[in-house]
PDB file of C-alpha atoms in Angstrom:
ATOM      1  CA  MET A   1      77.990  71.453 -53.826  1.00 54.00           C
ATOM      2  CA  THR A   2      79.209  71.497 -57.413  1.00 62.00           C
ATOM      3  CA  PRO A   3      79.151  74.652 -59.558  1.00 56.00           C
ATOM      4  CA  SER A   4      76.347  73.152 -61.653  1.00 74.00           C
ATOM      5  CA  SER A   5      74.312  72.435 -58.510  1.00 82.00           C
ATOM      6  CA  ALA A   6      74.653  76.009 -57.290  1.00 85.00           C
ATOM      7  CA  SER A   7      73.742  77.259 -60.759  1.00 90.00           C
ATOM      8  CA  TRP A   8      70.621  75.096 -60.935  1.00 93.00           C
ATOM      9  CA  LEU A   9      69.438  76.340 -57.538  1.00 95.00           C
ATOM     10  CA  ALA A  10      70.077  79.955 -58.493  1.00 95.00           C
ATOM     11  CA  THR A  11      68.195  79.440 -61.749  1.00 96.00           C
ATOM     12  CA  ALA A  12      65.310  77.775 -59.908  1.00 97.00           C
ATOM     13  CA  ASP A  13      65.134  80.796 -57.610  1.00 96.00           C
ATOM     14  CA  THR A  14      65.040  83.201 -60.557  1.00 96.00           C
ATOM     15  CA  LEU A  15      62.545  81.124 -62.527  1.00 97.00           C
ATOM     16  CA  LEU A  16      60.154  80.158 -59.750  1.00 98.00           C
ATOM     17  CA  ARG A  17      60.184  83.062 -57.301  1.00 97.00           C
ATOM     18  CA  PRO A  18      57.652  84.997 -59.432  1.00 97.00           C
ATOM     19  CA  ARG A  19      55.287  82.015 -59.270  1.00 98.00           C
ATOM     20  CA  TYR A  20      55.509  81.954 -55.481  1.00 97.00           C
ATOM     21  CA  SER A  21      54.731  85.683 -55.464  1.00 97.00           C
ATOM     22  CA  GLU A  22      51.321  85.243 -57.109  1.00 97.00           C
ATOM     23  CA  PRO A  23      48.680  87.308 -55.279  1.00 96.00           C
ATOM     24  CA  HIS A  24      46.402  84.389 -54.397  1.00 96.00           C
ATOM     25  CA  ARG A  25      49.119  82.741 -52.302  1.00 98.00           C
ATOM     26  CA  ALA A  26      48.904  83.536 -48.601  1.00 98.00           C
ATOM     27  CA  TYR A  27      50.843  80.531 -47.294  1.00 98.00           C
ATOM     28  CA  HIS A  28      52.223  78.691 -50.344  1.00 98.00           C
ATOM     29  CA  ASN A  29      54.562  81.568 -51.184  1.00 98.00           C
ATOM     30  CA  THR A  30      58.257  82.457 -51.079  1.00 98.00           C
ATOM     31  CA  ALA A  31      58.233  82.515 -47.275  1.00 98.00           C
ATOM     32  CA  HIS A  32      57.166  78.844 -47.298  1.00 98.00           C
ATOM     33  CA  VAL A  33      59.964  77.923 -49.691  1.00 98.00           C
ATOM     34  CA  GLU A  34      62.543  79.847 -47.692  1.00 98.00           C
ATOM     35  CA  ALA A  35      61.388  78.223 -44.456  1.00 98.00           C
ATOM     36  CA  LEU A  36      61.812  74.754 -45.959  1.00 98.00           C
ATOM     37  CA  LEU A  37      65.239  75.635 -47.341  1.00 98.00           C
ATOM     38  CA  GLY A  38      66.185  76.812 -43.860  1.00 98.00           C
ATOM     39  CA  HIS A  39      65.067  73.512 -42.350  1.00 98.00           C
ATOM     40  CA  LEU A  40      66.992  71.667 -45.062  1.00 98.00           C
ATOM     41  CA  HIS A  41      70.131  73.587 -44.136  1.00 97.00           C
ATOM     42  CA  THR A  42      69.628  72.631 -40.483  1.00 98.00           C
ATOM     43  CA  HIS A  43      69.076  68.950 -41.260  1.00 98.00           C
ATOM     44  CA  GLN A  44      71.326  68.573 -44.305  1.00 97.00           C
ATOM     45  CA  HIS A  45      73.506  66.107 -42.406  1.00 97.00           C
ATOM     46  CA  ARG A  46      70.550  63.698 -42.483  1.00 97.00           C
ATOM     47  CA  THR A  47      70.297  63.731 -46.290  1.00 98.00           C
ATOM     48  CA  GLN A  48      71.871  61.731 -49.072  1.00 97.00           C
ATOM     49  CA  ASP A  49      71.197  64.162 -51.932  1.00 97.00           C
ATOM     50  CA  PRO A  50      70.445  67.661 -50.605  1.00 97.00           C
ATOM     51  CA  LEU A  51      70.323  69.057 -54.143  1.00 97.00           C
ATOM     52  CA  ALA A  52      67.360  66.831 -55.038  1.00 98.00           C
ATOM     53  CA  ILE A  53      65.544  67.957 -51.895  1.00 98.00           C
ATOM     54  CA  ALA A  54      66.327  71.638 -52.505  1.00 98.00           C
ATOM     55  CA  LEU A  55      65.031  71.428 -56.073  1.00 98.00           C
ATOM     56  CA  ALA A  56      61.936  69.560 -54.877  1.00 98.00           C
ATOM     57  CA  ILE A  57      61.322  72.364 -52.390  1.00 98.00           C
ATOM     58  CA  TRP A  58      61.458  74.916 -55.180  1.00 98.00           C
ATOM     59  CA  PHE A  59      59.206  72.955 -57.546  1.00 98.00           C
ATOM     60  CA  HIS A  60      56.702  71.312 -55.182  1.00 98.00           C
ATOM     61  CA  ASP A  61      54.225  74.224 -55.142  1.00 98.00           C
ATOM     62  CA  ALA A  62      55.408  75.900 -58.343  1.00 98.00           C
ATOM     63  CA  ILE A  63      51.911  75.466 -59.739  1.00 98.00           C
ATOM     64  CA  TYR A  64      49.326  76.251 -57.081  1.00 98.00           C
ATOM     65  CA  ASP A  65      45.691  76.892 -57.900  1.00 96.00           C
ATOM     66  CA  PRO A  66      43.317  76.179 -54.980  1.00 94.00           C
ATOM     67  CA  LEU A  67      40.533  75.615 -57.511  1.00 94.00           C
ATOM     68  CA  ARG A  68      42.315  72.587 -58.983  1.00 94.00           C
ATOM     69  CA  GLY A  69      43.196  69.157 -57.649  1.00 93.00           C
ATOM     70  CA  ASP A  70      46.160  68.365 -59.877  1.00 97.00           C
ATOM     71  CA  ASN A  71      48.688  70.962 -58.719  1.00 98.00           C
ATOM     72  CA  GLU A  72      51.212  68.377 -57.557  1.00 98.00           C
ATOM     73  CA  GLU A  73      51.163  66.479 -60.838  1.00 98.00           C
ATOM     74  CA  ARG A  74      51.453  69.675 -62.871  1.00 98.00           C
ATOM     75  CA  SER A  75      54.315  70.860 -60.664  1.00 98.00           C
ATOM     76  CA  ALA A  76      56.058  67.489 -61.070  1.00 98.00           C
ATOM     77  CA  LEU A  77      55.734  67.713 -64.843  1.00 98.00           C
ATOM     78  CA  LEU A  78      57.120  71.246 -64.758  1.00 98.00           C
ATOM     79  CA  ALA A  79      60.075  69.990 -62.705  1.00 98.00           C
ATOM     80  CA  HIS A  80      60.659  67.101 -65.094  1.00 98.00           C
ATOM     81  CA  ASP A  81      60.578  69.235 -68.216  1.00 98.00           C
ATOM     82  CA  THR A  82      62.571  72.123 -66.729  1.00 97.00           C
ATOM     83  CA  LEU A  83      65.332  70.028 -65.175  1.00 97.00           C
ATOM     84  CA  SER A  84      65.622  67.924 -68.312  1.00 96.00           C
ATOM     85  CA  ALA A  85      66.055  71.102 -70.351  1.00 96.00           C
ATOM     86  CA  TRP A  86      68.800  72.235 -67.980  1.00 95.00           C
ATOM     87  CA  GLY A  87      70.721  69.043 -68.630  1.00 93.00           C
ATOM     88  CA  CYS A  88      70.286  67.523 -65.176  1.00 95.00           C
ATOM     89  CA  SER A  89      70.892  63.802 -64.936  1.00 96.00           C
ATOM     90  CA  GLU A  90      67.954  61.500 -65.527  1.00 97.00           C
ATOM     91  CA  ALA A  91      68.312  60.182 -61.985  1.00 97.00           C
ATOM     92  CA  LEU A  92      68.065  63.671 -60.514  1.00 97.00           C
ATOM     93  CA  VAL A  93      65.085  64.553 -62.685  1.00 98.00           C
ATOM     94  CA  ARG A  94      63.252  61.388 -61.612  1.00 98.00           C
ATOM     95  CA  SER A  95      64.103  61.967 -57.963  1.00 98.00           C
ATOM     96  CA  VAL A  96      62.830  65.547 -57.890  1.00 98.00           C
ATOM     97  CA  ALA A  97      59.644  64.745 -59.802  1.00 98.00           C
ATOM     98  CA  ALA A  98      58.911  61.790 -57.508  1.00 98.00           C
ATOM     99  CA  LYS A  99      59.352  63.944 -54.429  1.00 98.00           C
ATOM    100  CA  VAL A 100      57.000  66.581 -55.791  1.00 98.00           C
ATOM    101  CA  ARG A 101      54.376  63.952 -56.611  1.00 98.00           C
ATOM    102  CA  ALA A 102      54.647  62.523 -53.082  1.00 98.00           C
ATOM    103  CA  THR A 103      53.229  65.747 -51.652  1.00 98.00           C
ATOM    104  CA  ALA A 104      49.830  64.927 -53.209  1.00 96.00           C
ATOM    105  CA  GLY A 105      48.950  62.625 -50.327  1.00 93.00           C
ATOM    106  CA  HIS A 106      51.976  63.099 -48.117  1.00 96.00           C
ATOM    107  CA  THR A 107      52.645  59.389 -48.186  1.00 95.00           C
ATOM    108  CA  TRP A 108      56.127  57.899 -48.385  1.00 97.00           C
ATOM    109  CA  THR A 109      56.157  54.967 -50.781  1.00 95.00           C
ATOM    110  CA  ASP A 110      59.408  55.134 -52.767  1.00 95.00           C
ATOM    111  CA  GLY A 111      61.726  53.923 -49.994  1.00 95.00           C
ATOM    112  CA  ASP A 112      64.029  56.933 -50.446  1.00 97.00           C
ATOM    113  CA  PRO A 113      64.864  58.432 -47.025  1.00 98.00           C
ATOM    114  CA  ASP A 114      65.386  61.793 -48.725  1.00 98.00           C
ATOM    115  CA  THR A 115      61.750  61.724 -49.846  1.00 98.00           C
ATOM    116  CA  ALA A 116      60.723  61.018 -46.260  1.00 98.00           C
ATOM    117  CA  LEU A 117      62.764  63.936 -45.003  1.00 98.00           C
ATOM    118  CA  PHE A 118      61.431  66.242 -47.723  1.00 98.00           C
ATOM    119  CA  LEU A 119      57.839  65.360 -46.811  1.00 98.00           C
ATOM    120  CA  ASP A 120      58.633  65.966 -43.150  1.00 98.00           C
ATOM    121  CA  LEU A 121      60.083  69.379 -43.922  1.00 98.00           C
ATOM    122  CA  ASP A 122      56.951  70.273 -45.889  1.00 98.00           C
ATOM    123  CA  LEU A 123      54.861  69.554 -42.768  1.00 98.00           C
ATOM    124  CA  SER A 124      57.205  71.338 -40.369  1.00 98.00           C
ATOM    125  CA  ILE A 125      54.644  74.137 -39.995  1.00 98.00           C
ATOM    126  CA  LEU A 126      52.348  71.735 -38.153  1.00 98.00           C
ATOM    127  CA  ALA A 127      54.803  71.701 -35.250  1.00 98.00           C
ATOM    128  CA  ALA A 128      55.278  75.460 -35.107  1.00 98.00           C
ATOM    129  CA  GLU A 129      54.655  77.557 -32.010  1.00 98.00           C
ATOM    130  CA  PRO A 130      50.881  77.965 -31.463  1.00 98.00           C
ATOM    131  CA  GLU A 131      50.796  81.598 -32.585  1.00 98.00           C
ATOM    132  CA  VAL A 132      52.731  80.743 -35.767  1.00 98.00           C
ATOM    133  CA  TYR A 133      50.450  77.790 -36.411  1.00 98.00           C
ATOM    134  CA  GLN A 134      47.422  80.034 -35.923  1.00 98.00           C
ATOM    135  CA  ARG A 135      48.745  82.428 -38.547  1.00 98.00           C
ATOM    136  CA  TYR A 136      49.251  79.456 -40.880  1.00 98.00           C
ATOM    137  CA  THR A 137      45.617  78.380 -40.450  1.00 98.00           C
ATOM    138  CA  GLU A 138      44.481  81.908 -41.278  1.00 98.00           C
ATOM    139  CA  GLN A 139      46.641  81.929 -44.397  1.00 98.00           C
ATOM    140  CA  ILE A 140      45.220  78.610 -45.576  1.00 98.00           C
ATOM    141  CA  ALA A 141      41.684  79.855 -44.955  1.00 97.00           C
ATOM    142  CA  HIS A 142      42.497  82.959 -46.998  1.00 97.00           C
ATOM    143  CA  GLU A 143      43.623  80.821 -49.943  1.00 97.00           C
ATOM    144  CA  TYR A 144      40.282  79.004 -49.805  1.00 97.00           C
ATOM    145  CA  ALA A 145      38.116  82.072 -49.152  1.00 96.00           C
ATOM    146  CA  TRP A 146      36.050  81.141 -52.210  1.00 95.00           C
ATOM    147  CA  VAL A 147      34.728  78.058 -50.380  1.00 96.00           C
ATOM    148  CA  PRO A 148      31.553  78.664 -48.298  1.00 97.00           C
ATOM    149  CA  PRO A 149      32.526  78.830 -44.587  1.00 95.00           C
ATOM    150  CA  GLU A 150      30.531  75.784 -43.467  1.00 96.00           C
ATOM    151  CA  MET A 151      31.955  73.692 -46.291  1.00 96.00           C
ATOM    152  CA  TYR A 152      35.474  74.917 -45.598  1.00 97.00           C
ATOM    153  CA  ARG A 153      35.227  74.000 -41.919  1.00 96.00           C
ATOM    154  CA  ALA A 154      33.955  70.519 -42.760  1.00 96.00           C
ATOM    155  CA  ARG A 155      36.648  69.878 -45.353  1.00 96.00           C
ATOM    156  CA  ARG A 156      39.421  71.305 -43.209  1.00 97.00           C
ATOM    157  CA  ALA A 157      38.259  69.218 -40.254  1.00 97.00           C
ATOM    158  CA  ALA A 158      38.377  66.105 -42.424  1.00 97.00           C
ATOM    159  CA  VAL A 159      41.960  66.888 -43.466  1.00 97.00           C
ATOM    160  CA  LEU A 160      43.000  67.426 -39.855  1.00 98.00           C
ATOM    161  CA  GLN A 161      41.336  64.215 -38.729  1.00 98.00           C
ATOM    162  CA  ASP A 162      43.066  62.299 -41.504  1.00 97.00           C
ATOM    163  CA  PHE A 163      46.434  63.503 -40.250  1.00 98.00           C
ATOM    164  CA  LEU A 164      45.554  62.739 -36.638  1.00 98.00           C
ATOM    165  CA  ASN A 165      44.512  59.212 -37.616  1.00 98.00           C
ATOM    166  CA  ARG A 166      47.946  58.442 -39.023  1.00 98.00           C
ATOM    167  CA  PRO A 167      50.257  56.331 -36.868  1.00 97.00           C
ATOM    168  CA  THR A 168      52.914  59.007 -37.309  1.00 97.00           C
ATOM    169  CA  LEU A 169      52.965  62.389 -39.003  1.00 98.00           C
ATOM    170  CA  TYR A 170      56.718  62.352 -39.615  1.00 98.00           C
ATOM    171  CA  PHE A 171      58.713  59.584 -41.239  1.00 98.00           C
ATOM    172  CA  THR A 172      62.247  60.552 -40.214  1.00 98.00           C
ATOM    173  CA  PRO A 173      62.874  59.344 -36.632  1.00 98.00           C
ATOM    174  CA  ALA A 174      64.884  62.407 -35.598  1.00 97.00           C
ATOM    175  CA  LEU A 175      62.254  64.814 -36.931  1.00 98.00           C
ATOM    176  CA  ARG A 176      59.456  62.738 -35.441  1.00 98.00           C
ATOM    177  CA  ALA A 177      61.112  63.121 -32.049  1.00 98.00           C
ATOM    178  CA  LEU A 178      61.257  66.887 -32.542  1.00 98.00           C
ATOM    179  CA  TRP A 179      57.902  67.608 -34.139  1.00 98.00           C
ATOM    180  CA  GLU A 180      55.341  64.839 -33.597  1.00 98.00           C
ATOM    181  CA  THR A 181      53.998  65.953 -30.213  1.00 98.00           C
ATOM    182  CA  PRO A 182      53.648  69.697 -30.905  1.00 98.00           C
ATOM    183  CA  ALA A 183      52.161  68.974 -34.330  1.00 98.00           C
ATOM    184  CA  ARG A 184      49.466  66.734 -32.885  1.00 98.00           C
ATOM    185  CA  LEU A 185      48.641  69.324 -30.238  1.00 98.00           C
ATOM    186  CA  ASN A 186      48.244  72.009 -32.908  1.00 98.00           C
ATOM    187  CA  LEU A 187      46.118  69.801 -35.144  1.00 98.00           C
ATOM    188  CA  GLN A 188      43.848  68.743 -32.292  1.00 98.00           C
ATOM    189  CA  ARG A 189      43.465  72.333 -31.096  1.00 98.00           C
ATOM    190  CA  GLU A 190      42.456  73.501 -34.562  1.00 98.00           C
ATOM    191  CA  LEU A 191      40.095  70.561 -35.036  1.00 98.00           C
ATOM    192  CA  ASN A 192      38.398  71.263 -31.709  1.00 97.00           C
ATOM    193  CA  HIS A 193      37.925  74.882 -32.721  1.00 96.00           C
ATOM    194  CA  LEU A 194      36.417  73.948 -36.078  1.00 95.00           C
ATOM    195  CA  VAL A 195      34.058  71.369 -34.604  1.00 92.00           C
ATOM    196  CA  ASN A 196      32.900  73.635 -31.786  1.00 89.00           C
ATOM    197  CA  GLN A 197      32.632  76.845 -33.800  1.00 78.00           C
ATOM    198  CA  PRO A 198      28.978  77.924 -33.999  1.00 70.00           C
ATOM    199  CA  ALA A 199      27.499  77.965 -37.475  1.00 64.00           C
ATOM    200  CA  ALA A 200      26.430  81.558 -36.880  1.00 52.00           C
ATOM    201  CA  ASP A 201      30.091  82.590 -37.060  1.00 48.00           C
ATOM    202  CA  SER A 202      30.008  81.945 -40.795  1.00 43.00           C
TER     203      SER A 202
END
C-alpha cells in the first residue's frame, strides 16, 4: 500500500467514524465497518484493488437515514466529492462511487470482480452464526422501530424472500462456497419466524 493510500484510509476513518457513531445506528455503525475491513483483510488475496474496496466500505453507509430511500446515492456522491477533493485518481473515484451505488440493490452489473467481492463482504452477516445473526436482526428492527410492527414484519419478510429467490446470494465463487448455505439457513429461519409470529405479539 502506498503512503497516499494509507493516508486516505486514515483520513476516511477520521472523517467518517463520527457518522457511523450516530445514535440511530444499531447495526450500520463502526462495528459493521470494522467487520467488513476484517473480512477484506482475510480475503485481500482475492482482490485487484483493495484500496477501492476499503474506501467503498468506509463510504457505503456514510449517509444512513432509515426514513429515506436514497442513502446509497447520497453516500456515493459524498464519496465522489470527498475523494476528488483529496486528489484521488478519477479511476479510483469512479470505482468507489460505483461500488457504493451497487449496494442499493445488491446487484453486480459492472463486471468488476472487486465490486462482486465488496457486495459479498457487505452481506457476510447473513452467514454468521445463528446467535450473531439473531442479534443482527434485532439491530435492524431497532433501526426501523418507527415502522408499525405488522408493516415491518411484512416488509422484512419481502426483503428476505427476495434474497432467497436469487439464484445465488454471493457472486465470488470462493465466498459462495463459504457462506451460501449458512446464509440461506439464517434467512429461511428468520422468514419462518416472521410469517408464523402471531399478530398479537405486535
